[in-house]
PDB file of C-alpha atoms in Angstrom:
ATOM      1  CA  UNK A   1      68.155 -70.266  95.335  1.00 84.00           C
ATOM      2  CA  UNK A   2      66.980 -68.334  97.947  1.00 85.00           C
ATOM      3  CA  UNK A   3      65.332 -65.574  96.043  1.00 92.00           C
ATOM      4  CA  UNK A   4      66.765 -62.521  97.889  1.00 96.00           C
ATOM      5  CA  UNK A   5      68.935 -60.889  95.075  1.00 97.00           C
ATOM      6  CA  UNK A   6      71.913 -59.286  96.492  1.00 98.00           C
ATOM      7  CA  UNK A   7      74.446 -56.594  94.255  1.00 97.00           C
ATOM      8  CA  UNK A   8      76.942 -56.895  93.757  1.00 97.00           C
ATOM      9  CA  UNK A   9      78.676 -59.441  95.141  1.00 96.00           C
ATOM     10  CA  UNK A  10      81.882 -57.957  95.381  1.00 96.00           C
ATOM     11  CA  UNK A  11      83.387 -54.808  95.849  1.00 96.00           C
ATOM     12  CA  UNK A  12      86.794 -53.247  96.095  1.00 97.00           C
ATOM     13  CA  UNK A  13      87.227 -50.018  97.747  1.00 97.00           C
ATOM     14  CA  UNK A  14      89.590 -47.509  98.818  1.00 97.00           C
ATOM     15  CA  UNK A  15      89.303 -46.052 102.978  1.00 97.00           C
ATOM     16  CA  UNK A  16      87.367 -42.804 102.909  1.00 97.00           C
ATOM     17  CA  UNK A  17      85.163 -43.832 100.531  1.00 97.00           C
ATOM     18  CA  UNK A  18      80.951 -44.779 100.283  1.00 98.00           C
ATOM     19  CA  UNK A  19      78.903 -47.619  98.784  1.00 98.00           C
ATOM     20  CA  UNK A  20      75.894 -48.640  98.249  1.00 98.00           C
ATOM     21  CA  UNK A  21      74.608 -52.257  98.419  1.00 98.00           C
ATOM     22  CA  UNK A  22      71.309 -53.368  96.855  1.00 98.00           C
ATOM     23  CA  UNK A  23      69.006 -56.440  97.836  1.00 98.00           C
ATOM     24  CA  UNK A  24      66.102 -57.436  96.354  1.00 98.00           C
ATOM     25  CA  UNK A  25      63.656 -59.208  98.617  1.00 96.00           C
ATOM     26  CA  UNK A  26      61.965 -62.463  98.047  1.00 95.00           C
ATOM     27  CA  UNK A  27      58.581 -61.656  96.210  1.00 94.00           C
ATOM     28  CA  UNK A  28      56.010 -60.872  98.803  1.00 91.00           C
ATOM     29  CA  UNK A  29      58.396 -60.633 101.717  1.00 93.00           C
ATOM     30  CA  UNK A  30      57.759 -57.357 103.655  1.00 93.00           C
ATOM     31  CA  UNK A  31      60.804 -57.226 106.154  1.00 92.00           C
ATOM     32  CA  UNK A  32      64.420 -56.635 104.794  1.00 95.00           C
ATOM     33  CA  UNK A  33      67.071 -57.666 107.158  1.00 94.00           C
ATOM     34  CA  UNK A  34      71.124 -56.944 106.368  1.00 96.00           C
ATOM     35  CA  UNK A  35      73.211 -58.579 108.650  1.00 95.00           C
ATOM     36  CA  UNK A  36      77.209 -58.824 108.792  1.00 95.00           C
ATOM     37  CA  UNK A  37      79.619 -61.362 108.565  1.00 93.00           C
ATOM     38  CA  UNK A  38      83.389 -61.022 109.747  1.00 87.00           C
ATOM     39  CA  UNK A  39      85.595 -63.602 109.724  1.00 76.00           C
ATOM     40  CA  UNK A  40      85.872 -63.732 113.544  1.00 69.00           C
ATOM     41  CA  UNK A  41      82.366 -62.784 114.556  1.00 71.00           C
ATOM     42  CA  UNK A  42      79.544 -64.418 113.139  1.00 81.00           C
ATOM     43  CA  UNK A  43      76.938 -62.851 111.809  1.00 90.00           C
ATOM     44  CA  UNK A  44      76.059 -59.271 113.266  1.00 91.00           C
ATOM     45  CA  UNK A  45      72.307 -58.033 112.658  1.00 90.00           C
ATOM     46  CA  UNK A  46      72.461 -54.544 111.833  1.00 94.00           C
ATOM     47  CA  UNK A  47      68.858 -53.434 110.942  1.00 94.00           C
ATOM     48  CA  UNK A  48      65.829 -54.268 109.743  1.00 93.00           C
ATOM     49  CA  UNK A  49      62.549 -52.848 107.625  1.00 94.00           C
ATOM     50  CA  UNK A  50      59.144 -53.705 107.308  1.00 92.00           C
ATOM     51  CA  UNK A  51      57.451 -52.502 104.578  1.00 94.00           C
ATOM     52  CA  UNK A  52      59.352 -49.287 103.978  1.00 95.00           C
ATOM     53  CA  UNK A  53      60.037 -48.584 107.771  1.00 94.00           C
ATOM     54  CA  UNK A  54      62.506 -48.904 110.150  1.00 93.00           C
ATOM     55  CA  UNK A  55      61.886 -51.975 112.769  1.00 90.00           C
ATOM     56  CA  UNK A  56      65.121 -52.891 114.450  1.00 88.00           C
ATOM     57  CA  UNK A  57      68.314 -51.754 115.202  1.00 89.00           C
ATOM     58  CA  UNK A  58      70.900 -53.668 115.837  1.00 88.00           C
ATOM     59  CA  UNK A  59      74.895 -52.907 116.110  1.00 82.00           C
ATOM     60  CA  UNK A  60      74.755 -50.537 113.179  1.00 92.00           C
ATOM     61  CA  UNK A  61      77.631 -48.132 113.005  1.00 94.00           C
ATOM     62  CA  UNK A  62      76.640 -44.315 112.367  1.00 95.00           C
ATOM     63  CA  UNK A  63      78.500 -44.501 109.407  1.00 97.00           C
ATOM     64  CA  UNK A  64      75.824 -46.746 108.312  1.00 97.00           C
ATOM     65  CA  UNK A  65      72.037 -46.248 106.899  1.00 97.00           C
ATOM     66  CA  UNK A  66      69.677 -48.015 104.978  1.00 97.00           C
ATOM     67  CA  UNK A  67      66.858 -47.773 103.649  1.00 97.00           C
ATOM     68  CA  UNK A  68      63.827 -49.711 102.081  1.00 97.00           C
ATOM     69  CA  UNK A  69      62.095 -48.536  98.989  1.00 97.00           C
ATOM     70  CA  UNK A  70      58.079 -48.696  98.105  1.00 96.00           C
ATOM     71  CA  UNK A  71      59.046 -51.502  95.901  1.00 95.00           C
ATOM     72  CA  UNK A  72      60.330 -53.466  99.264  1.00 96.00           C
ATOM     73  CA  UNK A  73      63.866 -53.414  97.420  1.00 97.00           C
ATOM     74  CA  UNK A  74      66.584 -52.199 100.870  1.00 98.00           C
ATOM     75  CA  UNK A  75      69.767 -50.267 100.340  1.00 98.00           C
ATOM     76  CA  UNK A  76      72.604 -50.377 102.646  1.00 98.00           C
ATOM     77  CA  UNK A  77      74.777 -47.269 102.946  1.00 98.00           C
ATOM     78  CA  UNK A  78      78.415 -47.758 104.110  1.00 98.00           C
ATOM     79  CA  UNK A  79      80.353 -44.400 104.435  1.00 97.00           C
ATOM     80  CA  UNK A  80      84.152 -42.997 105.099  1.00 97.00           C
ATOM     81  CA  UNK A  81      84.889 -47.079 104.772  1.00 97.00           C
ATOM     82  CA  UNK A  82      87.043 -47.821 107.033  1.00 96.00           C
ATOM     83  CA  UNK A  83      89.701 -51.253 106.965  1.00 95.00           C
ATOM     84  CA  UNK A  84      87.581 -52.870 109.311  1.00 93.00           C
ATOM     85  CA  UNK A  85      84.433 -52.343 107.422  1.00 95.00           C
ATOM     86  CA  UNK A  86      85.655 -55.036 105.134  1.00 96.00           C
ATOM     87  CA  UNK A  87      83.177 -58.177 105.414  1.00 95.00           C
ATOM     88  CA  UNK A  88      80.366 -60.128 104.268  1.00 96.00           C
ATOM     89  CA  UNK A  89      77.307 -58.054 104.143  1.00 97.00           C
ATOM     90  CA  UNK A  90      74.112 -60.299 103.990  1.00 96.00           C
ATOM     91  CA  UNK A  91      70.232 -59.228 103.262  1.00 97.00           C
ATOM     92  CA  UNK A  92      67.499 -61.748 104.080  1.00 95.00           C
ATOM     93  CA  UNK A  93      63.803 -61.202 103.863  1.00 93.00           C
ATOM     94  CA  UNK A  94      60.528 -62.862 105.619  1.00 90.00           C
ATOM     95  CA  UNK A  95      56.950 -62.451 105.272  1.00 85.00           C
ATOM     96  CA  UNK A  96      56.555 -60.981 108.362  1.00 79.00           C
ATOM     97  CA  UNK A  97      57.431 -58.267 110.533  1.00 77.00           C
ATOM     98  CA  UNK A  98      58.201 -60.039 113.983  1.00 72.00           C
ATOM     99  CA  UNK A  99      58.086 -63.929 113.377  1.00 63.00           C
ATOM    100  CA  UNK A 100      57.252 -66.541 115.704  1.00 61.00           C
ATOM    101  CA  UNK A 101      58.267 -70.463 115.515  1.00 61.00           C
ATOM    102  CA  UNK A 102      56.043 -71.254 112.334  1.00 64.00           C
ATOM    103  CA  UNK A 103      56.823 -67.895 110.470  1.00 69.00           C
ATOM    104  CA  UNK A 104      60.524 -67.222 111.733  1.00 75.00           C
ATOM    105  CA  UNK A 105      62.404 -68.486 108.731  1.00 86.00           C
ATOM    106  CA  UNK A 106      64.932 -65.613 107.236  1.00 90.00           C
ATOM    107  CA  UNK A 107      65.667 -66.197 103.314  1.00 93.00           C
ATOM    108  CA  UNK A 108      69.161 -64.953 103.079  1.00 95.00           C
ATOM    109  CA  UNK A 109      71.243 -63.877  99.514  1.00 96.00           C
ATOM    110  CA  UNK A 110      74.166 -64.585  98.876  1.00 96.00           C
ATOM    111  CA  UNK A 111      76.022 -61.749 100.197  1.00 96.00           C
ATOM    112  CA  UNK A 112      77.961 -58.771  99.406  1.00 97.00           C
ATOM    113  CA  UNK A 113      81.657 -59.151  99.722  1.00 96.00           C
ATOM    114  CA  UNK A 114      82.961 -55.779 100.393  1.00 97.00           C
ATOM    115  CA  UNK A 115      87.035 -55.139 100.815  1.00 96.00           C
ATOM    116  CA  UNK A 116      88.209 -52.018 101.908  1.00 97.00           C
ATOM    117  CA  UNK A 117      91.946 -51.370 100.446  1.00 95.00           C
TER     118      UNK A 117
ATOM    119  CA  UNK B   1      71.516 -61.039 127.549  1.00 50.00           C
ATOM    120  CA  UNK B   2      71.442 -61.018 123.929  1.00 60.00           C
ATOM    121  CA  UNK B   3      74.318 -63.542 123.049  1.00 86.00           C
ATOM    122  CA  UNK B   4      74.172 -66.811 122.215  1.00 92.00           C
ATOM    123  CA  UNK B   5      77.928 -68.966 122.597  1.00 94.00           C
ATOM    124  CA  UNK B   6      78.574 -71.691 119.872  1.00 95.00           C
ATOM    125  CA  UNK B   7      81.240 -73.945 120.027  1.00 95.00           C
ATOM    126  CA  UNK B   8      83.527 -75.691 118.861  1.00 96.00           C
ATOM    127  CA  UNK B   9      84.390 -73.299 116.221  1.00 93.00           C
ATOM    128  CA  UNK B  10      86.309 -75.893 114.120  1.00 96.00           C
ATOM    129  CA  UNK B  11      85.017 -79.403 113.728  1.00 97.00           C
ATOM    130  CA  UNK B  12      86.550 -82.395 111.526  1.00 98.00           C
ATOM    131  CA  UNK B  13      84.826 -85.767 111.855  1.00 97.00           C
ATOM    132  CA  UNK B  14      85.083 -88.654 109.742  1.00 97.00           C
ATOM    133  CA  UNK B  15      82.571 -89.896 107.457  1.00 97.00           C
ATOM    134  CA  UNK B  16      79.433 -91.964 108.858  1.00 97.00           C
ATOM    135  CA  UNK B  17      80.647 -90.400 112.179  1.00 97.00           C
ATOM    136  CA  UNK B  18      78.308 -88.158 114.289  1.00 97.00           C
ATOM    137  CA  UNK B  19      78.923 -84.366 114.266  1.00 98.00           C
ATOM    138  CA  UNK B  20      78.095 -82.347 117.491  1.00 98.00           C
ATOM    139  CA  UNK B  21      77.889 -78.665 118.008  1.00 98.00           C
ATOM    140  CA  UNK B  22      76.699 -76.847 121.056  1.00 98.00           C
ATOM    141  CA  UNK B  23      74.588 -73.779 122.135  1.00 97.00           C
ATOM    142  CA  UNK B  24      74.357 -71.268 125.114  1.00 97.00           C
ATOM    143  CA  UNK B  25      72.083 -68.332 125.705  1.00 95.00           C
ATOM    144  CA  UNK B  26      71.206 -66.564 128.454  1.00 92.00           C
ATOM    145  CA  UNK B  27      68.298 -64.572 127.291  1.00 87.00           C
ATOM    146  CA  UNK B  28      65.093 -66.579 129.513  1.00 86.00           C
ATOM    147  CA  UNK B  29      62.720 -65.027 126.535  1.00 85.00           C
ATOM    148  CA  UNK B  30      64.038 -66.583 123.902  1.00 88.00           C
ATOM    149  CA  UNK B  31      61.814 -69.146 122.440  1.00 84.00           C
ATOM    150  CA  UNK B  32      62.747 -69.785 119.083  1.00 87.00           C
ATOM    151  CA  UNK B  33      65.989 -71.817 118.449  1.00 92.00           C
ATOM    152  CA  UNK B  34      66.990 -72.718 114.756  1.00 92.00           C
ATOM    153  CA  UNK B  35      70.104 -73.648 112.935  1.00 96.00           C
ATOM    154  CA  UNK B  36      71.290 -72.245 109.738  1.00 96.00           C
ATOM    155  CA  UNK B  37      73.937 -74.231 107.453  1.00 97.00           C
ATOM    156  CA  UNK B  38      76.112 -72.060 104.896  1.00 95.00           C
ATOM    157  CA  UNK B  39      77.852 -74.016 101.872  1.00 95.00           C
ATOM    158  CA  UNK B  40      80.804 -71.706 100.710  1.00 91.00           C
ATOM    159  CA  UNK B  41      80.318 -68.350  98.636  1.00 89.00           C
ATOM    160  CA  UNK B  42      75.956 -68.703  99.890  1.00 92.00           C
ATOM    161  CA  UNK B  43      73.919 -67.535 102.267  1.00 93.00           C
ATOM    162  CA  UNK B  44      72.849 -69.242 105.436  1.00 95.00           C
ATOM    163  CA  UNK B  45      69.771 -71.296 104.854  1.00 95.00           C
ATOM    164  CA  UNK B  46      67.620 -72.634 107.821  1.00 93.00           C
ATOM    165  CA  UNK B  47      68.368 -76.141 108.213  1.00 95.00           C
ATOM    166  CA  UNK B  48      66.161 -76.844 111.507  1.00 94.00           C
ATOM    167  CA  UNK B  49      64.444 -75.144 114.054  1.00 92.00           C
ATOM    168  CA  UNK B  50      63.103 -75.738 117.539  1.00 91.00           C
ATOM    169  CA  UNK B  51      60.583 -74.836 120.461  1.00 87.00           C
ATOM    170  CA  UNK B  52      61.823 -74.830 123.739  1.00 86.00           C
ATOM    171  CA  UNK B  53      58.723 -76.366 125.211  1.00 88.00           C
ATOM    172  CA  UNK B  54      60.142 -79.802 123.410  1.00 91.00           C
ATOM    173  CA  UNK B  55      63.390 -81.781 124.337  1.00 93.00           C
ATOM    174  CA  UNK B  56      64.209 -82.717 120.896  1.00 95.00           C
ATOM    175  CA  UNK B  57      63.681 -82.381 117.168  1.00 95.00           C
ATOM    176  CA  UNK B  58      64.250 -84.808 114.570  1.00 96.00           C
ATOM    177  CA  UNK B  59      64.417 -84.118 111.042  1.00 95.00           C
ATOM    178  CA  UNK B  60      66.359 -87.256 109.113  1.00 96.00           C
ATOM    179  CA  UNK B  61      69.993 -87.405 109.812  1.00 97.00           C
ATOM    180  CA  UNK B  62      69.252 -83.573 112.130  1.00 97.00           C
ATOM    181  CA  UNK B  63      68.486 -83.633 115.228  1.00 97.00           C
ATOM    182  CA  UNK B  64      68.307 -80.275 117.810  1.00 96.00           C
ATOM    183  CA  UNK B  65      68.387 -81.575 121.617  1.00 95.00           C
ATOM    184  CA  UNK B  66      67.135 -78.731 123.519  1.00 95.00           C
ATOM    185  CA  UNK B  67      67.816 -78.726 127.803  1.00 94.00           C
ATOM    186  CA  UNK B  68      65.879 -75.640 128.873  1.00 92.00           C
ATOM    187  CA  UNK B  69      67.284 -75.394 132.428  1.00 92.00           C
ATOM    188  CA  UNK B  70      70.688 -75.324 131.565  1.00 94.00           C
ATOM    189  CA  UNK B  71      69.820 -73.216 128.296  1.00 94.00           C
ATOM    190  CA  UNK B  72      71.320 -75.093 125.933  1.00 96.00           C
ATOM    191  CA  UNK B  73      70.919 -76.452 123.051  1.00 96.00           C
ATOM    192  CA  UNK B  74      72.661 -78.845 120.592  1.00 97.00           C
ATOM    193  CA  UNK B  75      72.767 -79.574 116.975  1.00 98.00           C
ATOM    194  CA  UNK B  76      73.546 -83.848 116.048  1.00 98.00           C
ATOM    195  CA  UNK B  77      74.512 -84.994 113.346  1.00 98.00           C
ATOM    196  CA  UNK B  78      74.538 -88.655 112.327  1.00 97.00           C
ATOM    197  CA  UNK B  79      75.846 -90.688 109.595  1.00 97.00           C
ATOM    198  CA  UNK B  80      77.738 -87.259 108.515  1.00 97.00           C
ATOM    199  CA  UNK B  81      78.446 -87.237 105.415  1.00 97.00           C
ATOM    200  CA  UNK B  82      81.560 -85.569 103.221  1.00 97.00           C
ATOM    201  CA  UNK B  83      78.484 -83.158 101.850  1.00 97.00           C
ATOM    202  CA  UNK B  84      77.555 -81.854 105.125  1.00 97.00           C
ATOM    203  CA  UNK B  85      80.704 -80.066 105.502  1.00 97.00           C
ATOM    204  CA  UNK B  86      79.386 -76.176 105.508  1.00 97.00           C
ATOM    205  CA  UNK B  87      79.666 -73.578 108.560  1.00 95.00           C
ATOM    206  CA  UNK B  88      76.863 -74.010 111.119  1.00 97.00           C
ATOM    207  CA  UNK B  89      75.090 -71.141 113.279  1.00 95.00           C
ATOM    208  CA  UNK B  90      72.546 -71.544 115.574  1.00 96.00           C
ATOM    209  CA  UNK B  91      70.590 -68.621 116.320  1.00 93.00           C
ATOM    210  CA  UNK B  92      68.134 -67.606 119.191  1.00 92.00           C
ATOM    211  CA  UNK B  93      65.049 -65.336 118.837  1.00 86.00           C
ATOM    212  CA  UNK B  94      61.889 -64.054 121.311  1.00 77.00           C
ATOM    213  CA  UNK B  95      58.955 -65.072 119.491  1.00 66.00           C
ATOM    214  CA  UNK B  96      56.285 -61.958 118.431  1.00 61.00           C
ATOM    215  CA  UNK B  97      58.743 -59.367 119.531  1.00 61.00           C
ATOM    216  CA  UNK B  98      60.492 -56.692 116.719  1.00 57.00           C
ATOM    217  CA  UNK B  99      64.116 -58.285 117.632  1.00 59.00           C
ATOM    218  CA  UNK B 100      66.086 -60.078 114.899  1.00 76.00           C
ATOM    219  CA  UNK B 101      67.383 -63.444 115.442  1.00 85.00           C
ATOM    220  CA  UNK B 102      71.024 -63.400 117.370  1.00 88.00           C
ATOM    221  CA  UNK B 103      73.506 -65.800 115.779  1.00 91.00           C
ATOM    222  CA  UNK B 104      76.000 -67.791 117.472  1.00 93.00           C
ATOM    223  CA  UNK B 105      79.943 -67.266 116.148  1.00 92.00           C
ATOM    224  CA  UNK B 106      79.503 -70.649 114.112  1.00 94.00           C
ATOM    225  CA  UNK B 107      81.271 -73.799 113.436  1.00 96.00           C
ATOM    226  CA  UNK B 108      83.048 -75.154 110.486  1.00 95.00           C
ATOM    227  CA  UNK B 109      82.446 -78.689 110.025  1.00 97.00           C
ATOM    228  CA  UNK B 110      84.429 -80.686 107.549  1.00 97.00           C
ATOM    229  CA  UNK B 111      83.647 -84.560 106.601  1.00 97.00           C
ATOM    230  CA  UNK B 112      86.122 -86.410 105.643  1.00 97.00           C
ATOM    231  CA  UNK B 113      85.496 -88.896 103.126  1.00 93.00           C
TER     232      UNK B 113
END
């Protein structure tokens, strides 16, 4: 067990529609990090937060937006869902804000499973 | 600059036989390599990481070999075992900078028993 607390862990939707997917960082950990997983393409980093603001930026659709809360807990916004959206969406959490050899480690969830009908 | 190649994507070795997946990148300022294994229905979980200002990493039956010239880098596995089987990623990263960690595509090794 990881510690990073992901909901929920799966999700059936219709096209057009929004959801919202929670994670709930390690205790401590200041960065949130929610990352994708399609069955073709690895895993995609879409964006990250350090304590409550925005860090990175990765292949993020505009569709897209997050967020991270005072109490470090991260949403991830997914809007007019699409059949491609459907995937694994993954949160992970460190420590730190940048991360070097010693202090790069990402604690992952378990993953949202989202399916777009 | 950004990507990292993995292959093979499939992998199926017998048990007590050694496992080998490969790594490309292109990025020169990337200077943090690990791998990440991922059982079935988890998350990826970092299995072993390396520096790039060491040839190789050791960590029981793990090993990372790490050639910096040709920027690549390879995950061994010996004595694999029907328990290993998971997906694999290895993942790139510039040390001290805001960037996330770039994953390869992974692999999906099986063990046969």
């Amino acid at each position: 067990d990881s510690g990073v607390t992901q909901t929920p862990k799966h999700l059936i939707t219709a096209t057009g529609q929004r959801v919202t997917l929670r994670c709930s960082p390690r205790s401590g950990d200041l960065s949130v990090y929610w990352y994708q997983q399609s069955l073709d393409q690895g895993l995609q980093f879409l964006i990250q937060y350090y304590n409550g603001e925005e860090r990175a930026k990765g292949n993020i659709l505009e569709r897209f937006s997050a967020q991270q809360f005072p109490d470090l807990h991260s949403e991830l916004n997914l809007s007019s869902l699409e059949l491609g959206d459907s995937a694994l969406y993954f949160c992970a959490s460190s420590p730190y804000e940048t991360g070097s050899y010693n202090t790069g480690e990402l604690f992952f969830g378990e993953g949202s499973r989202l399916t777009v009908l | 600059q950004q990507q990292v190649k993995q292959s093979p994507q499939s992998l199926i070795v017998q048990k007590g036989g050694i496992s080998i997946i490969n790594c490309a990148y292109e990025n020169t300022a990337f200077d943090y390599f690990p791998w990440y294994q991922q059982f079935p229905g988890k998350g990826p979980a970092l299995l072993i990481a390396i520096r790039p200002d060491v040839s190789e990493k050791k960590e029981g039956r793990f090993t990372i070999s790490f050639n910096k010239s040709a920027k690549q880098f390879s995950l061994h596995i010996m004595d694999s075992q029907p328990g290993d089987s998971a997906t694999y990623f290895c993942a790139a990263r510039v040390s001290g900078s805001a960037r996330q960690l770039t994953f390869g595509s992974g692999t999906q090794l099986t063990v046969l028993p």
